Coordinates of C-alpha atoms in Angstrom, one line a residue:
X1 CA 112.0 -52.9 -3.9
X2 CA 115.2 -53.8 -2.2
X3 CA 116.7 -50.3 -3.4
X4 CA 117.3 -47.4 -5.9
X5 CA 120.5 -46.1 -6.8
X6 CA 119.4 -42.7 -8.1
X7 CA 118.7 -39.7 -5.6
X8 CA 115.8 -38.5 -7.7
X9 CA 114.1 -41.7 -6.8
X10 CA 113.8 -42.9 -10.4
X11 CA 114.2 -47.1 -10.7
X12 CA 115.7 -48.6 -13.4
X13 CA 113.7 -51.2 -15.0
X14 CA 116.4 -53.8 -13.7
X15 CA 115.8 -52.4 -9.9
X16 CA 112.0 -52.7 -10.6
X17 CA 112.3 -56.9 -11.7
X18 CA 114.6 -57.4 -8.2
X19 CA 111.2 -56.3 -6.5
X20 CA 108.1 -58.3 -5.2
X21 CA 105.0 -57.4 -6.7
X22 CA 102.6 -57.2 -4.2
X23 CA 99.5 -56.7 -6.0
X24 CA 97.8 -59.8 -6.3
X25 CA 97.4 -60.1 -2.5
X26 CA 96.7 -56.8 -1.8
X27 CA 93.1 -56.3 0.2
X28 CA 93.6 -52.6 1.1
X29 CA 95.6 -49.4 1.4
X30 CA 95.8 -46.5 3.1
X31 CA 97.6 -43.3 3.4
X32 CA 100.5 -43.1 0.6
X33 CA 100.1 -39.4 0.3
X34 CA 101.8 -36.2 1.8
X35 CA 100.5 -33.8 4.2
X36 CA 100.7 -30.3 5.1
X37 CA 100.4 -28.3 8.3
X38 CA 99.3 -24.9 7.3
X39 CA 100.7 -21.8 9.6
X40 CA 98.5 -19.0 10.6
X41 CA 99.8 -15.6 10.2
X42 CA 96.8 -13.8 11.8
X43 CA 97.1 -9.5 10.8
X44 CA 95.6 -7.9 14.0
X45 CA 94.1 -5.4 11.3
X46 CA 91.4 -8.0 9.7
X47 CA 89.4 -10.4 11.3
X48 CA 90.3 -12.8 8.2
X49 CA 93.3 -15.0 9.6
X50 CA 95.6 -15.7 6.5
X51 CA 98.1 -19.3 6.3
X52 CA 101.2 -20.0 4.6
X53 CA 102.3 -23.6 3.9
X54 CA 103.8 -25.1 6.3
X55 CA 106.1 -28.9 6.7
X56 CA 105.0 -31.4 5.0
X57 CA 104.5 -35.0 6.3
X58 CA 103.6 -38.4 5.3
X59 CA 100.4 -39.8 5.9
X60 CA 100.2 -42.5 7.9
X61 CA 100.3 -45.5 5.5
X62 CA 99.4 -49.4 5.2
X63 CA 98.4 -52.2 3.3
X64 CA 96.5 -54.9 4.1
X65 CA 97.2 -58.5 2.7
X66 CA 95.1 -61.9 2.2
X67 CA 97.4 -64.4 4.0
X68 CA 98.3 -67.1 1.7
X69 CA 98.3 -70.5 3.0
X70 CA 101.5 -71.8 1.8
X71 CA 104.0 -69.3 1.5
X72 CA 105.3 -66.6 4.3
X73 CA 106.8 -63.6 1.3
X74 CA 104.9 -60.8 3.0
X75 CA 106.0 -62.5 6.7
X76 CA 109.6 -62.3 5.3
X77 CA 109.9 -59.7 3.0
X78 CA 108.1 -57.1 5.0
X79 CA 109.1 -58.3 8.1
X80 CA 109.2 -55.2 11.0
X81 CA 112.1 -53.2 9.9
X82 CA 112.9 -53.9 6.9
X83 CA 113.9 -50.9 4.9
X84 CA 113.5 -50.2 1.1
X85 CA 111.2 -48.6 -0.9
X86 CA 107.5 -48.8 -2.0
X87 CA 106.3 -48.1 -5.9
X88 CA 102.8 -46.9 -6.7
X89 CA 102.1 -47.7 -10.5
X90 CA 99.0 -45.7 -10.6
X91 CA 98.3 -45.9 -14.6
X92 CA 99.7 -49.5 -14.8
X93 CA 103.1 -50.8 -15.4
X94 CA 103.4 -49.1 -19.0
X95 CA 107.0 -48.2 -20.2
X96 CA 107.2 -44.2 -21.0
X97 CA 103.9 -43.7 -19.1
X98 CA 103.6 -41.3 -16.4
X99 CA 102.3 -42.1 -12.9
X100 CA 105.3 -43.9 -11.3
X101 CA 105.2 -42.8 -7.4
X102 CA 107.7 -44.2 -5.0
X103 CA 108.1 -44.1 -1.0
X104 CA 111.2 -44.8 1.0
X105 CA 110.2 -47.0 3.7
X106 CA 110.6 -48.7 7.1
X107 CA 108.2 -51.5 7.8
X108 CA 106.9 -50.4 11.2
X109 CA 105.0 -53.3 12.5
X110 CA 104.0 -57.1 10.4
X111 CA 100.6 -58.1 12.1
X112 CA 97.7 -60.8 11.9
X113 CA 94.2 -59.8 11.9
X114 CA 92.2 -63.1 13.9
X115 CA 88.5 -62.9 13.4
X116 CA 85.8 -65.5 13.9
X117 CA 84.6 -64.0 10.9
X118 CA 83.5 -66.3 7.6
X119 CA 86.7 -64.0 6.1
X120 CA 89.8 -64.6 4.8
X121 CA 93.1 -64.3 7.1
X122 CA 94.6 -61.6 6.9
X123 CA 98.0 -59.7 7.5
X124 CA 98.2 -56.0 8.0
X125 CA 101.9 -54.1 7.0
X126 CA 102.2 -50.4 8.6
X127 CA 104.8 -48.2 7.0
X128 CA 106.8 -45.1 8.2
X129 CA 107.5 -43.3 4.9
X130 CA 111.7 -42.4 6.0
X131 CA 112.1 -39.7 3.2
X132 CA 110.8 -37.5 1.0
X133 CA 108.3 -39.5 -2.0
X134 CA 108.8 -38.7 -5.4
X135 CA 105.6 -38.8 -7.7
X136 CA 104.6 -38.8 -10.9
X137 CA 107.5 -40.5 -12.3
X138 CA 108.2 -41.7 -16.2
X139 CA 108.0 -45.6 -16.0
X140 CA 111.0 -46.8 -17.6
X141 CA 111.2 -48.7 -20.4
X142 CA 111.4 -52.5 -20.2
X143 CA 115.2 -53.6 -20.2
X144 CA 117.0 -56.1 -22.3
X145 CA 117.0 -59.7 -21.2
X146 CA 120.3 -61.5 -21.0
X147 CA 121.1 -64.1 -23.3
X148 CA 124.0 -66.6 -22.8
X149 CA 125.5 -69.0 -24.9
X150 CA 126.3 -72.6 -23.9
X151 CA 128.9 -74.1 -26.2
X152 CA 130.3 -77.9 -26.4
X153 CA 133.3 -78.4 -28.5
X154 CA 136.0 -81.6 -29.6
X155 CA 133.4 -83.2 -31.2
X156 CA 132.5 -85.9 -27.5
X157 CA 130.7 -88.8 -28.2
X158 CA 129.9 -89.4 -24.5
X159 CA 129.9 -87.9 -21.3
X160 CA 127.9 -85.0 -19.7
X161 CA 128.2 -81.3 -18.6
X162 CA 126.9 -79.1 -15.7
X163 CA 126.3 -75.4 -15.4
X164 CA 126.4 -73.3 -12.7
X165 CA 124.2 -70.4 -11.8
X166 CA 123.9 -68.2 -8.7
X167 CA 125.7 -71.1 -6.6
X168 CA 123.0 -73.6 -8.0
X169 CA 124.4 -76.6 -10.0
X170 CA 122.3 -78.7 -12.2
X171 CA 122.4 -82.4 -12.6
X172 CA 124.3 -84.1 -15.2
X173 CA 123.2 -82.6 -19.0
X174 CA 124.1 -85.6 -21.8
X175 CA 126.8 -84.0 -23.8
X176 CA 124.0 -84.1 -27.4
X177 CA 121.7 -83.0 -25.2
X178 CA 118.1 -80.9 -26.7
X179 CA 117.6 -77.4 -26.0
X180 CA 114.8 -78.5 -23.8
X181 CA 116.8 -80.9 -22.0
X182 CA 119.1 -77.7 -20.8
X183 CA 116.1 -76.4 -20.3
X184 CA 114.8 -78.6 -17.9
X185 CA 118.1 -78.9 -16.3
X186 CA 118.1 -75.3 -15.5
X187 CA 114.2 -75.1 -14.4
X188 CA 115.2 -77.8 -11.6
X189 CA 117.5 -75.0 -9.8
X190 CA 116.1 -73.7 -6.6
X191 CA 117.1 -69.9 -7.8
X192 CA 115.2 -70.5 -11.7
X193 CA 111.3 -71.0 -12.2
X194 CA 109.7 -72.4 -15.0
X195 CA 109.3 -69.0 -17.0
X196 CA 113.1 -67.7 -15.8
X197 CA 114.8 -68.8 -19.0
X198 CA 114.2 -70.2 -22.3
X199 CA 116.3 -72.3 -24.2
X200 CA 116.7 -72.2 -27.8
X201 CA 119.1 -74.1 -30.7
X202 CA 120.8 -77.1 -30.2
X203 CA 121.4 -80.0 -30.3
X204 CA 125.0 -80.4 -28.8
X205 CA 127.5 -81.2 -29.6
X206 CA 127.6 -79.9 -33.2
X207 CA 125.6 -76.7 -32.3
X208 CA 125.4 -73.8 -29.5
X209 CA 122.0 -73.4 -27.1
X210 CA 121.4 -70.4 -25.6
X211 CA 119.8 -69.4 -23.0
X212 CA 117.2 -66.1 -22.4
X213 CA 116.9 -65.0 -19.2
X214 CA 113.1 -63.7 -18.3
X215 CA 110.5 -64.0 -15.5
X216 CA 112.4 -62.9 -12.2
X217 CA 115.4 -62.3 -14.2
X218 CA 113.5 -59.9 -16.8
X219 CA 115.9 -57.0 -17.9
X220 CA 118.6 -58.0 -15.3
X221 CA 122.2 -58.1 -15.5
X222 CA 122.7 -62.0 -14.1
X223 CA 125.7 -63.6 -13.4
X224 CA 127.3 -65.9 -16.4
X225 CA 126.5 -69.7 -15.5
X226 CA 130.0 -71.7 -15.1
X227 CA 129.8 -74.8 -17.1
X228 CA 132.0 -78.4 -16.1
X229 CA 132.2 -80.9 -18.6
X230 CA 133.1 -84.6 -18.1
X231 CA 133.4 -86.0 -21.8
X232 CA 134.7 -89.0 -23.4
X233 CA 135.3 -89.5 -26.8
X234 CA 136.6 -86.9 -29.7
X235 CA 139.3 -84.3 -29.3
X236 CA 139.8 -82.5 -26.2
X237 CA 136.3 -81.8 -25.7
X238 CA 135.0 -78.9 -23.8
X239 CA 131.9 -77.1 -22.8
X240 CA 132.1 -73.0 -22.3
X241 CA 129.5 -69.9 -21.6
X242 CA 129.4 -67.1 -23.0
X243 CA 126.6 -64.0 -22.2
X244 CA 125.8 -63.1 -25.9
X245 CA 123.6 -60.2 -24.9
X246 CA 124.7 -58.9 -21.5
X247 CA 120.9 -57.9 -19.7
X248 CA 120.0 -54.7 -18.0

C-alpha cells in the first residue's frame, strides 16, 4: 500500500483498494514479526540471573515471488527503495474481522534467483520494517462504490459524445448509444479494466446511464469523468456527469 493517513496504522478500506495484492504470486515469507533483546540484571546474591524486556526490533523480513512472464508489477512496484507499507490479512480479507497487521516499509534490495533447476523463476523482495508494526487490527468494512451519472439532453438526433477519466478519453460514443456501448467505451481506457465499472440504464438520448465504479476502483473516491458532446439535430443538445453516489 502506497500509504495510510492514520498514525495508528489503521487503512481505510479506500487506502486498502489503491494497493497491489500480492498474494497470488507469493512463493514464501519470512520474518514479519518483532523481536526482543532481553537485559540481564544478574543479583550477586543468587546464582539465578533475572531479565527485563529490553528494545524491540523487527525481524528481518522477505517475500519471495514466482516471476511472471509478462508483466514486471513486483520489478516496479517493489523496486529497491520504495517506501510504503505492507498488510498481513492473517484471517482473510473479512470486513469487522480481527487479524489486520501492517508494516511500514522500505524495500531494501529487488533480486532474481537464477537456478538451473527444473523450477520456476523467481524474484526475492527484502524489507527493512522503518517503524513500529501495528497488529491485530479490525479490517474495515468494505466502502461504497462510486456511481456517476452520464446525462444527454435537447433531444440530438445525431452526433456523438466523449468522456473523460483520469486524463483518458474514449473514442466517439453515438449520442442513442446502449449502456453497454458506454460500457465498452470506457473498458477501452488504458486506466479502466474490464470489471472497473459497470454500466447500467440507457439508452440515450431519452434516458440517463450510469456508471459503478468497482474492481481497482472498489470503495474509492474517483475523479468525475468530463463528458464533450458534438451533436446535431434537436435543441441545444448537451451531454453532462454527474457522481450520483460519491465512493469512499
Amino acid at each position: 500500500m502506497p500509504s495510510i493517513a492514520s498514525t495508528a496504522l489503521l487503512p481505510t478500506r479506500s487506502e486498502i483498494s489503491a494497493g497491489t495484492d500480492l498474494t497470488d504470486g507469493i512463493r514464501s515469507i519470512d520474518g514479519w514479526s518483532l523481536e526482543n533483546q532481553p537485559i540481564e540484571t544478574p543479583d550477586m546474591g543468587s546464582t539465578f540471573v533475572p531479565k527485563i524486556d529490553g528494545d524491540d526490533s523487527a525481524a528481518d523480513s522477505s517475500l519471495g515471488f514466482y516471476e511472471d512472464n509478462t508483466l514486471d508489477d513486483i520489478e516496479t512496484d517493489l523496486a529497491k527503495g520504495t517506501a510504503g507499507f505492507i498488510c498481513i490479512f492473517s484471517k482473510g480479507d473479512v470486513p469487522a474481522g480481527k487479524g489486520l497487521d501492517v508494516f511500514p516499509v522500505k524495500v531494501a534490495s529487488n533480486s532474481k534467483a537464477y537456478s538451473t533447476d527444473n523450477e520456476a523463476a523467481q524474484i526475492n523482495v527484502q524489507f527493512v520494517i522503518t517503524d513500529r508494526p501495528s497488529f491485530n487490527q479490525t479490517v474495515p468494512a468494505a466502502g461504497t462504490d462510486e456511481v456517476q451519472t452520464v446525462t444527454v439532453t435537447g433531444s440530438p438526433t445525431g452526433g456523438t459524445y466523449t468522456l473523460t477519466f483520469s486524463g483518458q478519453t474514449t473514442s466517439g460514443i453515438v449520442y442513442n448509444a446502449t449502456s453497454s456501448q458506454v460500457q465498452t467505451a470506457l473498458e477501452a481506457l488504458s486506466n479502466i479494466a474490464p470489471g472497473d465499472v459497470t454500466c447500467a440504464g440507457g439508452p440515450h438520448p431519452g434516458t440517463p446511464i450510469t456508471v459503478t465504479f468497482g474492481g481497482a476502483y472498489d470503495g474509492v473516491d474517483v475523479p468525475q469523468m468530463t463528458a464533450t458532446g458534438s451533436f446535431t439535430g434537436g435543441t441545444s443538445p448537451a451531454v453532462t456527469v454527474s457522481t450520483t453516489t460519491p465512493g469512499g
